[in-house]
mmCIF file of C-alpha atoms in Angstrom:
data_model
loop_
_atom_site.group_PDB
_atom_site.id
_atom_site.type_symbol
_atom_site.label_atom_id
_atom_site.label_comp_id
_atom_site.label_asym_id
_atom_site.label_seq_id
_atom_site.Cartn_x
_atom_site.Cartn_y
_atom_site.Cartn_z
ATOM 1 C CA UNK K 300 23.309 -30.642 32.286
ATOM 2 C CA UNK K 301 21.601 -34.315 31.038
ATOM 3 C CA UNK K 302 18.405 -34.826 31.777
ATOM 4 C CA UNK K 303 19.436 -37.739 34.535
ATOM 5 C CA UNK K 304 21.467 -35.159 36.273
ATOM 6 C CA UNK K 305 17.708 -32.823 36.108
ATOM 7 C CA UNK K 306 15.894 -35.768 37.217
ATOM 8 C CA UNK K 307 18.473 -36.616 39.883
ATOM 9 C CA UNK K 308 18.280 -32.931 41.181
ATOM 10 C CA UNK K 309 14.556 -32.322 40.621
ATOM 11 C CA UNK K 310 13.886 -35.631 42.608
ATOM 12 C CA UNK K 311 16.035 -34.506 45.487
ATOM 13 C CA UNK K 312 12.432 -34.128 47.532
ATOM 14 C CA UNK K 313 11.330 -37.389 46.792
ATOM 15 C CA UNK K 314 14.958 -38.892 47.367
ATOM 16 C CA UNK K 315 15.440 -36.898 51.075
ATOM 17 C CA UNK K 316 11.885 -37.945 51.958
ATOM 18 C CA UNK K 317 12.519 -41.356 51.110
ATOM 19 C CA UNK K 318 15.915 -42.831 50.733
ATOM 20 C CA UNK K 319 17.776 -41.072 52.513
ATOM 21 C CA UNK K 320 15.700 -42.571 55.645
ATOM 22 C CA UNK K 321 15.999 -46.190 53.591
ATOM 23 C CA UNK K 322 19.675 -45.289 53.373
ATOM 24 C CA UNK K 323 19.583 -44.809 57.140
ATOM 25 C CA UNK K 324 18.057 -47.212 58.296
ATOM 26 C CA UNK K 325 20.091 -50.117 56.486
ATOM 27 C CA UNK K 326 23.297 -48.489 57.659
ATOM 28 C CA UNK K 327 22.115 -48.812 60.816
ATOM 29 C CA UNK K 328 20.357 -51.782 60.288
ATOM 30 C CA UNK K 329 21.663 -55.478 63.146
ATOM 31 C CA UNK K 330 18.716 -57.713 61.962
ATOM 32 C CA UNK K 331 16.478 -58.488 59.092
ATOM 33 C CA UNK K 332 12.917 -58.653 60.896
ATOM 34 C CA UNK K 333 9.613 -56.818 61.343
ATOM 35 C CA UNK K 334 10.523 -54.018 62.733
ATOM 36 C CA UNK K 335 12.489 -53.214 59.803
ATOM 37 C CA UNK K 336 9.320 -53.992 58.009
ATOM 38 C CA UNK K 337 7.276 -51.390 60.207
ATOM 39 C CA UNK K 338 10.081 -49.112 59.936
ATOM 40 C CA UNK K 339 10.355 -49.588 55.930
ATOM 41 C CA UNK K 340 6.405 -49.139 56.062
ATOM 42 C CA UNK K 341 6.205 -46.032 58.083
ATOM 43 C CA UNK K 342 8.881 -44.783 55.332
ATOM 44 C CA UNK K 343 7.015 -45.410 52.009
ATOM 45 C CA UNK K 344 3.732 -44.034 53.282
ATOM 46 C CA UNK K 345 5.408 -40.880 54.288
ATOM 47 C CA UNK K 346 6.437 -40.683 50.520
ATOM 48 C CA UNK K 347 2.836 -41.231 49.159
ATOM 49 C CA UNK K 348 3.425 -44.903 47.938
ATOM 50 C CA UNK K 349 0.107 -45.583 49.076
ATOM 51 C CA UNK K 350 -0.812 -47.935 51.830
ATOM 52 C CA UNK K 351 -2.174 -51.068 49.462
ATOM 53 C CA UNK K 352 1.206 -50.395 47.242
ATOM 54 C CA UNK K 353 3.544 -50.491 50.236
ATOM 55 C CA UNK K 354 1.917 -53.762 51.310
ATOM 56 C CA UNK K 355 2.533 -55.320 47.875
ATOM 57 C CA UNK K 356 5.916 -54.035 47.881
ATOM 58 C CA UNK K 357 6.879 -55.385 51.655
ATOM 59 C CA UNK K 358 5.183 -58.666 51.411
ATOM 60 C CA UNK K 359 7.263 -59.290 47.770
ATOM 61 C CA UNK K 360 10.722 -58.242 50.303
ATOM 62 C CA UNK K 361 9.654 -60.909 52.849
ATOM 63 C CA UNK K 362 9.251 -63.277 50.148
ATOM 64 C CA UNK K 363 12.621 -62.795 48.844
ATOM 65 C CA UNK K 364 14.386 -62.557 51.720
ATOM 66 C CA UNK K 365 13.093 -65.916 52.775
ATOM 67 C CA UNK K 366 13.529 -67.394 49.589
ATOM 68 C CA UNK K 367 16.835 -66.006 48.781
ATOM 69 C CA UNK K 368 18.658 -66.616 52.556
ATOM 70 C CA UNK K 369 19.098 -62.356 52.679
ATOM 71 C CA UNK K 370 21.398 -61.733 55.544
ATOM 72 C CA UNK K 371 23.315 -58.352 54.440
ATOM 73 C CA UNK K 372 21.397 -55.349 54.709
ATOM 74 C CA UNK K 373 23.204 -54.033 51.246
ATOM 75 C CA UNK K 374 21.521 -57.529 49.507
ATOM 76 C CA UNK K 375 18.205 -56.108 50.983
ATOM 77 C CA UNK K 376 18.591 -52.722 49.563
ATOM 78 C CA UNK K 377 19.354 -54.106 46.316
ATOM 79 C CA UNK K 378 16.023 -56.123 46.269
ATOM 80 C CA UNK K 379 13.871 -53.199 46.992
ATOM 81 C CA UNK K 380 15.480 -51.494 44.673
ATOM 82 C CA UNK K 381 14.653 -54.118 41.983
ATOM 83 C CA UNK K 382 11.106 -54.883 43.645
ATOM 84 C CA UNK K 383 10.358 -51.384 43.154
ATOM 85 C CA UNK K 384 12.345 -50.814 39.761
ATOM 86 C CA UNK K 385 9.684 -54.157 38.611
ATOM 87 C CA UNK K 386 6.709 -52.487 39.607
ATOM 88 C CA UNK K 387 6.911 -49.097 38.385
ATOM 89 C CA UNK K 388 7.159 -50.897 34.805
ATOM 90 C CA UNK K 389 8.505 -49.089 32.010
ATOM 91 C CA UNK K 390 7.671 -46.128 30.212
ATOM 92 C CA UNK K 391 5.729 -45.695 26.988
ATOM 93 C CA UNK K 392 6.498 -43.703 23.764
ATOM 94 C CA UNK K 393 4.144 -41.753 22.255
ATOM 95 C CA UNK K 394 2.331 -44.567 19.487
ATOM 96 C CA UNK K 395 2.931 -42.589 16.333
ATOM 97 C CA UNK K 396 1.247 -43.062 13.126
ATOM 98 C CA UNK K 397 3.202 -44.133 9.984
ATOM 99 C CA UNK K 398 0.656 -42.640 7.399
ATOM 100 C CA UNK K 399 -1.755 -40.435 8.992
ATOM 101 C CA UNK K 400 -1.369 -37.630 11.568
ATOM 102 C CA UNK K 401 -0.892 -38.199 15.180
ATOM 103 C CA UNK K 402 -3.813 -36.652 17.894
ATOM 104 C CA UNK K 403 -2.631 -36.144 21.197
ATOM 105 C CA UNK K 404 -5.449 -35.405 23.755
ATOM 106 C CA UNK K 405 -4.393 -33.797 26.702
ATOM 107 C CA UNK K 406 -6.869 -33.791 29.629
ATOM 108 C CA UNK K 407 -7.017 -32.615 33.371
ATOM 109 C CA UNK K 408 -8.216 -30.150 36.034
ATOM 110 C CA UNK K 409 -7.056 -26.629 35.977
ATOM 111 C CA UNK K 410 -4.073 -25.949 37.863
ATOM 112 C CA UNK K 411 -2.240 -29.269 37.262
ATOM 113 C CA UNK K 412 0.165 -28.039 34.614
ATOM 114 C CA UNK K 413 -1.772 -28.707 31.397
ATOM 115 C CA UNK K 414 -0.810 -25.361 29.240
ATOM 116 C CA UNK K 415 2.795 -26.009 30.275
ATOM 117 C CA UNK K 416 3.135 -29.722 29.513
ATOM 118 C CA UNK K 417 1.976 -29.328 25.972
ATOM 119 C CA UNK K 418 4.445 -26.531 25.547
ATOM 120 C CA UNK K 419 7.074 -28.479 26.579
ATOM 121 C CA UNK K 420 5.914 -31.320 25.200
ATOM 122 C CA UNK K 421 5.356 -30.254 21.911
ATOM 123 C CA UNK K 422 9.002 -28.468 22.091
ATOM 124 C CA UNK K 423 10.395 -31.995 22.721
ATOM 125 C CA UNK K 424 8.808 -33.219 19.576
ATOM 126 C CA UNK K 425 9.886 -30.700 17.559
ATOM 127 C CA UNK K 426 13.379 -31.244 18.570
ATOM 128 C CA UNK K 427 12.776 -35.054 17.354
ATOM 129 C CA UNK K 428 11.585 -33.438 13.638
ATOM 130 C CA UNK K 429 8.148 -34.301 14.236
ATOM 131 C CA UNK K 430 5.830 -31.128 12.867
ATOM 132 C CA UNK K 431 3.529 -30.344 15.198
ATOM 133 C CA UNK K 432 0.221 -28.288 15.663
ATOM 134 C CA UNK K 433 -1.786 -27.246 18.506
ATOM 135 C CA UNK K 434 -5.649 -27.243 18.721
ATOM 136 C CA UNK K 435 -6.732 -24.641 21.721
ATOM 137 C CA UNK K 436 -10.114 -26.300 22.627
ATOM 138 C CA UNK K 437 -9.751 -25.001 26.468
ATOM 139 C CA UNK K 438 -12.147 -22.404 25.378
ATOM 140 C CA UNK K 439 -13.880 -21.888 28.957
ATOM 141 C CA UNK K 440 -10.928 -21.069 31.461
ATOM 142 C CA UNK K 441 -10.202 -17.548 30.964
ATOM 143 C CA UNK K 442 -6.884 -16.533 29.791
ATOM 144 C CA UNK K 443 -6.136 -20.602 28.650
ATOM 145 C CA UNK K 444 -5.569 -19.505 25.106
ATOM 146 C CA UNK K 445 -3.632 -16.718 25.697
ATOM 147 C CA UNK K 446 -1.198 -18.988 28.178
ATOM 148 C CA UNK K 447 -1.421 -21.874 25.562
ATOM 149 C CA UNK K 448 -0.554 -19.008 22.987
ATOM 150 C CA UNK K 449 2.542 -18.000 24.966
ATOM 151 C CA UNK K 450 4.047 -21.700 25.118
ATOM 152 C CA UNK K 451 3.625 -22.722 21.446
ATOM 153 C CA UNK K 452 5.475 -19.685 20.460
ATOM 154 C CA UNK K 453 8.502 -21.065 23.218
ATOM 155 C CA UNK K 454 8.181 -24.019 21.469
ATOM 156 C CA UNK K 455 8.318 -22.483 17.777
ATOM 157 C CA UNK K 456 4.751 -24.428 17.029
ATOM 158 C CA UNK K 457 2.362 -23.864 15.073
ATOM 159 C CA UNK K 458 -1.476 -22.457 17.110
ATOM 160 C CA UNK K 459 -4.993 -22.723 16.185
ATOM 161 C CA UNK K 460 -7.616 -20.942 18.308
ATOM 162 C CA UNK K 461 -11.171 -19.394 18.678
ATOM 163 C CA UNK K 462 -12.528 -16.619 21.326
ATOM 164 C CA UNK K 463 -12.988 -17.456 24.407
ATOM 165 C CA UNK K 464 -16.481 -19.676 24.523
ATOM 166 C CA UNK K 465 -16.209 -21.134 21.295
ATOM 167 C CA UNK K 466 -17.168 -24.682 21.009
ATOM 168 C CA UNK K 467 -13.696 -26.521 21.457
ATOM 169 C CA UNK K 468 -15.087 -29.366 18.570
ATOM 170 C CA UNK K 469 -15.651 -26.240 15.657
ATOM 171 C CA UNK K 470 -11.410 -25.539 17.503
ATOM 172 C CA UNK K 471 -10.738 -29.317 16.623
ATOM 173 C CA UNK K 472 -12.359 -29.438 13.325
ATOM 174 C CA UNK K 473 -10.329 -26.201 12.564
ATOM 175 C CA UNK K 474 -7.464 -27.659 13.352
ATOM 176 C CA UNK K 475 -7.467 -30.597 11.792
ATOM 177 C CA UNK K 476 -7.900 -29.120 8.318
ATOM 178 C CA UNK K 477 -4.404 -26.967 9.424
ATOM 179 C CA UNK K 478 -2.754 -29.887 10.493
ATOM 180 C CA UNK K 479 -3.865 -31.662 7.159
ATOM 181 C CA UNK K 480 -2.812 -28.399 5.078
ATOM 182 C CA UNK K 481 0.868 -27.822 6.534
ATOM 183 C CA UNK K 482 1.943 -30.682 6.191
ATOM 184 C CA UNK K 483 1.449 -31.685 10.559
ATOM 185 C CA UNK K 484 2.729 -35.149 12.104
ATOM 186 C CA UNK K 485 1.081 -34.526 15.307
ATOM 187 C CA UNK K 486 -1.849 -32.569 16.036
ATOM 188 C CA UNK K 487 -1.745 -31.631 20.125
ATOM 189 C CA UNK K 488 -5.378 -30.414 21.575
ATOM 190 C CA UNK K 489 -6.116 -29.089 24.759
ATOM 191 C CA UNK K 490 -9.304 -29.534 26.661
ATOM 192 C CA UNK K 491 -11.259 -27.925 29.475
ATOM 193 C CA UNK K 492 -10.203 -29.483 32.935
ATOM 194 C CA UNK K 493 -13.854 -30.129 34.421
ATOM 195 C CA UNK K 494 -13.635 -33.078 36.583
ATOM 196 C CA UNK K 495 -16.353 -31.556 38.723
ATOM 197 C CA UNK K 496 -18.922 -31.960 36.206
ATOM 198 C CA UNK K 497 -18.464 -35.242 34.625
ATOM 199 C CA UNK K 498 -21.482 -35.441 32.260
ATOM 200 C CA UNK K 499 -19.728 -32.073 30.634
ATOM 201 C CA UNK K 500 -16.749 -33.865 30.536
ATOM 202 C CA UNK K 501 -17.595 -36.716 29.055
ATOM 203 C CA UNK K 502 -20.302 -34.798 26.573
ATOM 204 C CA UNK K 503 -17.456 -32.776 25.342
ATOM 205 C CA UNK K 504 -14.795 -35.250 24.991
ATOM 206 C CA UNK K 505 -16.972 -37.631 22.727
ATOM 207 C CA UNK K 506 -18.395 -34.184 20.715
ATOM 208 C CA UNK K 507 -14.081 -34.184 20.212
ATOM 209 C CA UNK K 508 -14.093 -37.496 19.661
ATOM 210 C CA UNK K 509 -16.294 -37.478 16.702
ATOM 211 C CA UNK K 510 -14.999 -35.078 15.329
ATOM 212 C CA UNK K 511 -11.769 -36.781 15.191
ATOM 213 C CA UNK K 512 -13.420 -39.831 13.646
ATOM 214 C CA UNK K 513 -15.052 -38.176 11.038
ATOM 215 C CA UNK K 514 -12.100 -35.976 9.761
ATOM 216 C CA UNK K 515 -9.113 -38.439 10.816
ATOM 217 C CA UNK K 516 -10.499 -42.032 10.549
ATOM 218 C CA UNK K 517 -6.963 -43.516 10.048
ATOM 219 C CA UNK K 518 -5.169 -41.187 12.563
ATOM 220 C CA UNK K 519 -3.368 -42.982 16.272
ATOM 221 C CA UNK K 520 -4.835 -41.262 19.407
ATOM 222 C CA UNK K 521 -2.973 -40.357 22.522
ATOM 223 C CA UNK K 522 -5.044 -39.238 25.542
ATOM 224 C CA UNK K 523 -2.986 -38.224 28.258
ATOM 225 C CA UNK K 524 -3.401 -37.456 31.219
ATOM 226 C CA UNK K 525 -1.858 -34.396 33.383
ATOM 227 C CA UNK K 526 -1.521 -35.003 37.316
ATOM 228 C CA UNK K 527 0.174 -32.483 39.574
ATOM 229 C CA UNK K 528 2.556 -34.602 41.737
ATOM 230 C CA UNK K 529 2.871 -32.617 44.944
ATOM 231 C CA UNK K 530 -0.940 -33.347 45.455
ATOM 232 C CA UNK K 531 -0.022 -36.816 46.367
ATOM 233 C CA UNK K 532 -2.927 -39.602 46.561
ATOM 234 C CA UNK K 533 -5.543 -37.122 45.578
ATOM 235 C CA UNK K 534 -3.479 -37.101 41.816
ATOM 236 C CA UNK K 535 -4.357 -41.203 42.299
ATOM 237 C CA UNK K 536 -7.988 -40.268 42.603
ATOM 238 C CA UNK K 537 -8.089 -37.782 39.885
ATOM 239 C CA UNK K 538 -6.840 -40.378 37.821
ATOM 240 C CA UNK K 539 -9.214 -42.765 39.272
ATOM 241 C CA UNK K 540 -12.199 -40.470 37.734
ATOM 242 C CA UNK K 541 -10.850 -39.238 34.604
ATOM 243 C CA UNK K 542 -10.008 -43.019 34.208
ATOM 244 C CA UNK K 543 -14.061 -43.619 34.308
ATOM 245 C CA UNK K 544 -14.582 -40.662 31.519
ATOM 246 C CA UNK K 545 -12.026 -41.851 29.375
ATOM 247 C CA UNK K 546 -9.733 -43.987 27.620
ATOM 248 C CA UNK K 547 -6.439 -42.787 28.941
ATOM 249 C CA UNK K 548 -3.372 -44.138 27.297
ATOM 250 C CA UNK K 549 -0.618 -42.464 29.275
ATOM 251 C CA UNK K 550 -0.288 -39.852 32.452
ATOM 252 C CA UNK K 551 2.210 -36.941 32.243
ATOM 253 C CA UNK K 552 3.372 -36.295 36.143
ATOM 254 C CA UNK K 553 4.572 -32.718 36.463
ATOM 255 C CA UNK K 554 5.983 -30.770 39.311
ATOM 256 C CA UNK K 555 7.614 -33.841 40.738
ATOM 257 C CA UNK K 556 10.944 -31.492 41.591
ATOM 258 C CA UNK K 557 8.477 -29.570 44.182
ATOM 259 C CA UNK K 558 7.189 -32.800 45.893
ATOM 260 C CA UNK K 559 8.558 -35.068 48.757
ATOM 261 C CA UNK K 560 5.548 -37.407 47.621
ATOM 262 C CA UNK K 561 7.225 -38.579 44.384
ATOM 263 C CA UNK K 562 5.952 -42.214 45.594
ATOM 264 C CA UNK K 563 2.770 -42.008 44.032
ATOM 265 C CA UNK K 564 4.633 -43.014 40.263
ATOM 266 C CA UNK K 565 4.816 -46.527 42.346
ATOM 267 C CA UNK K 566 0.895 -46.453 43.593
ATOM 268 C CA UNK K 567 -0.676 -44.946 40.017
ATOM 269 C CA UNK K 568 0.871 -47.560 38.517
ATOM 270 C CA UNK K 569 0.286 -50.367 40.696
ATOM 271 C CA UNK K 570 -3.829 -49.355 40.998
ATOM 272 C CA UNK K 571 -4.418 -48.008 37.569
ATOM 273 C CA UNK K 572 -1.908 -49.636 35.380
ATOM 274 C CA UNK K 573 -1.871 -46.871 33.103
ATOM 275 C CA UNK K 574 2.009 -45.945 31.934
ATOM 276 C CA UNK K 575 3.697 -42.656 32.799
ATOM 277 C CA UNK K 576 4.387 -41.791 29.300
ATOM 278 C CA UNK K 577 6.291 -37.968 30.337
ATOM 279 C CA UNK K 578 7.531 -36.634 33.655
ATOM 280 C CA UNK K 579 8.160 -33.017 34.424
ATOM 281 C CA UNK K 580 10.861 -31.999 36.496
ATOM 282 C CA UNK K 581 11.309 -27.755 36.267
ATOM 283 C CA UNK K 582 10.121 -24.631 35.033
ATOM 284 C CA UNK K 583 12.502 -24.800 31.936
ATOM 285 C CA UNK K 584 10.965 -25.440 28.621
ATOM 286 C CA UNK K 585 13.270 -28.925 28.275
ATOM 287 C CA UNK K 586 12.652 -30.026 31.619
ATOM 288 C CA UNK K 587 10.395 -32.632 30.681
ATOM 289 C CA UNK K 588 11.135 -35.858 28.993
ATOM 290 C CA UNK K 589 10.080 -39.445 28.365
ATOM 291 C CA UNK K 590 9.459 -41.528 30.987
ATOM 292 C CA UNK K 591 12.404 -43.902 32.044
ATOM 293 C CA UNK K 592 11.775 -46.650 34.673
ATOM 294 C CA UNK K 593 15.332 -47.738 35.096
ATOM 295 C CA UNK K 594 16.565 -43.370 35.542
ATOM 296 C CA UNK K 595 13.760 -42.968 37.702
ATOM 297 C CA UNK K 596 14.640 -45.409 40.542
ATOM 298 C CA UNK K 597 18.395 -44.865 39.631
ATOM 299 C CA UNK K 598 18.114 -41.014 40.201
ATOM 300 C CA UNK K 599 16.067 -41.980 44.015
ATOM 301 C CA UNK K 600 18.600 -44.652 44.882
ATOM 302 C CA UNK K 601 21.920 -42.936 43.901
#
């Protein structure tokens, strides 16, 4: 099976929530008018768009249909599809470096999928012949390093870890000086999800951070962020705070095959205008992949 025909299948929440009702409703559709809008509304808030998204989107519709003469309800489909296809923007690679090694930060609360995304993840790019090592700086949850431990060896990557407690910088600086021994393209770390406490979190990110500096001045940073679809808006506000601790580059969305509320790739992008750089879309260790606008909205609308 492709990935589209994953996607198409692990958005089948998302697609039955909403459009199948979109679907619906222009099949049934006799005039162009506001009730459709209130209809189209009620619709895209049930799917976690996001009330100030769904505005943006409906008042761009009403613009085009005036502007454009829309009669057929078919013609209006195909604009929402495009409105919406324009706004969720396109996906972004991961910015590798051409000379130096590549440090992916992954960051989020527990529970959200972290130790699973950079398993998969890293699997991915290993399968694109990029070497990769992992840096287990979650050194607080119990049992992270032995989960992280469990996924690297899935993936066939290469580990570094401390006990439990250790200072996740000394797990950085450690695993640096691997990456720079064997020969790594990408070093992957994972951090302590402790959005509760944001002077922690932002005390041990830049400890990280200079650490990274000192012993990888020339290297590209990644710091990507891990949201758990099926929590809906609340993922927008979790963004919204990690957003204020740090300089997030990209968002992984996982778990979006277990979620009606698939509508909040439209809002995080429209109110934080950060890219989705990875989606996740099964248990499976290859059922995440890079971010496609264009299969996204193809895999909802066909």
């Amino acid at each position: 099976m492709s990935f589209f025909e994953k996607l198409k299948k692990g958005l089948q929440k998302t697609k039955n929530a909403l459009f199948k009702p979109f679907s619906d409703l222009f099949k049934s559709l006799r005039r162009i008018d506001e009730d459709l809008m209130d209809e189209l509304e009620e619709i895209l808030i049930c799917a976690d768009v996001g009330a100030n998204t769904t505005e943006l989107i409906l008042d761009k519709l009403r613009m085009q249909i005036k502007e454009k003469g829309l009669k057929d309800s078919e013609d209006v489909k195909k604009e929402l599809r495009q409105i919406m296809l324009e706004m969720i923007g396109e996906g972004a690679d991961i910015n590798y470096s051409k000379d130096d090694i590549t440090v992916v930060l992954i960051i989020g609360v527990n529970g959200v999928g972290k130790t699973t995304s950079i398993g998969k993840i890293s699997h991915s790019m290993k399968k694109s012949h990029k070497k990769v090592v992992v840096a287990a700086a979650d050194t607080f949850r119990a049992a992270a390093i032995d989960q992280l431990e469990v996924w690297t060896k899935r993936a066939g990557v290469d580990m570094v870890k401390h006990t439990e407690g250790s200072d996740p910088a000394a797990v950085v600086f450690d695993a640096i000086n691997a990456s720079k021994k064997r020969g790594a393209d990408v070093l992957i770390i994972d951090t302590a999800g402790r959005l509760h406490n944001k002077k922690n979190l932002m005390d041990e990110l830049a400890k990280i951070d200079r650490v990274i500096s000192r012993e990888l001045p020339n290297s590209t940073r990644e710091t990507l962020l891990v949201l758990d679809s099926t929590t809906g808006q609340n993922a927008v506000n979790q963004a919204k705070e990690f957003k204020n601790s740090a300089n997030i580059t990209g968002l992984i969305l996982t778990k979006l095959d277990g979620t009606a509320k698939g509508g909040i790739v439209f809002s995080i992008k429209n109110e934080l205008d950060i890219p989705v750089k990875f989606i996740g879309v099964g248990e499976q260790i290859d059922d995440m992949e890079k971010f496609d606008a264009n299969d996204f909205v193809d895999a909802l609308f066909e």
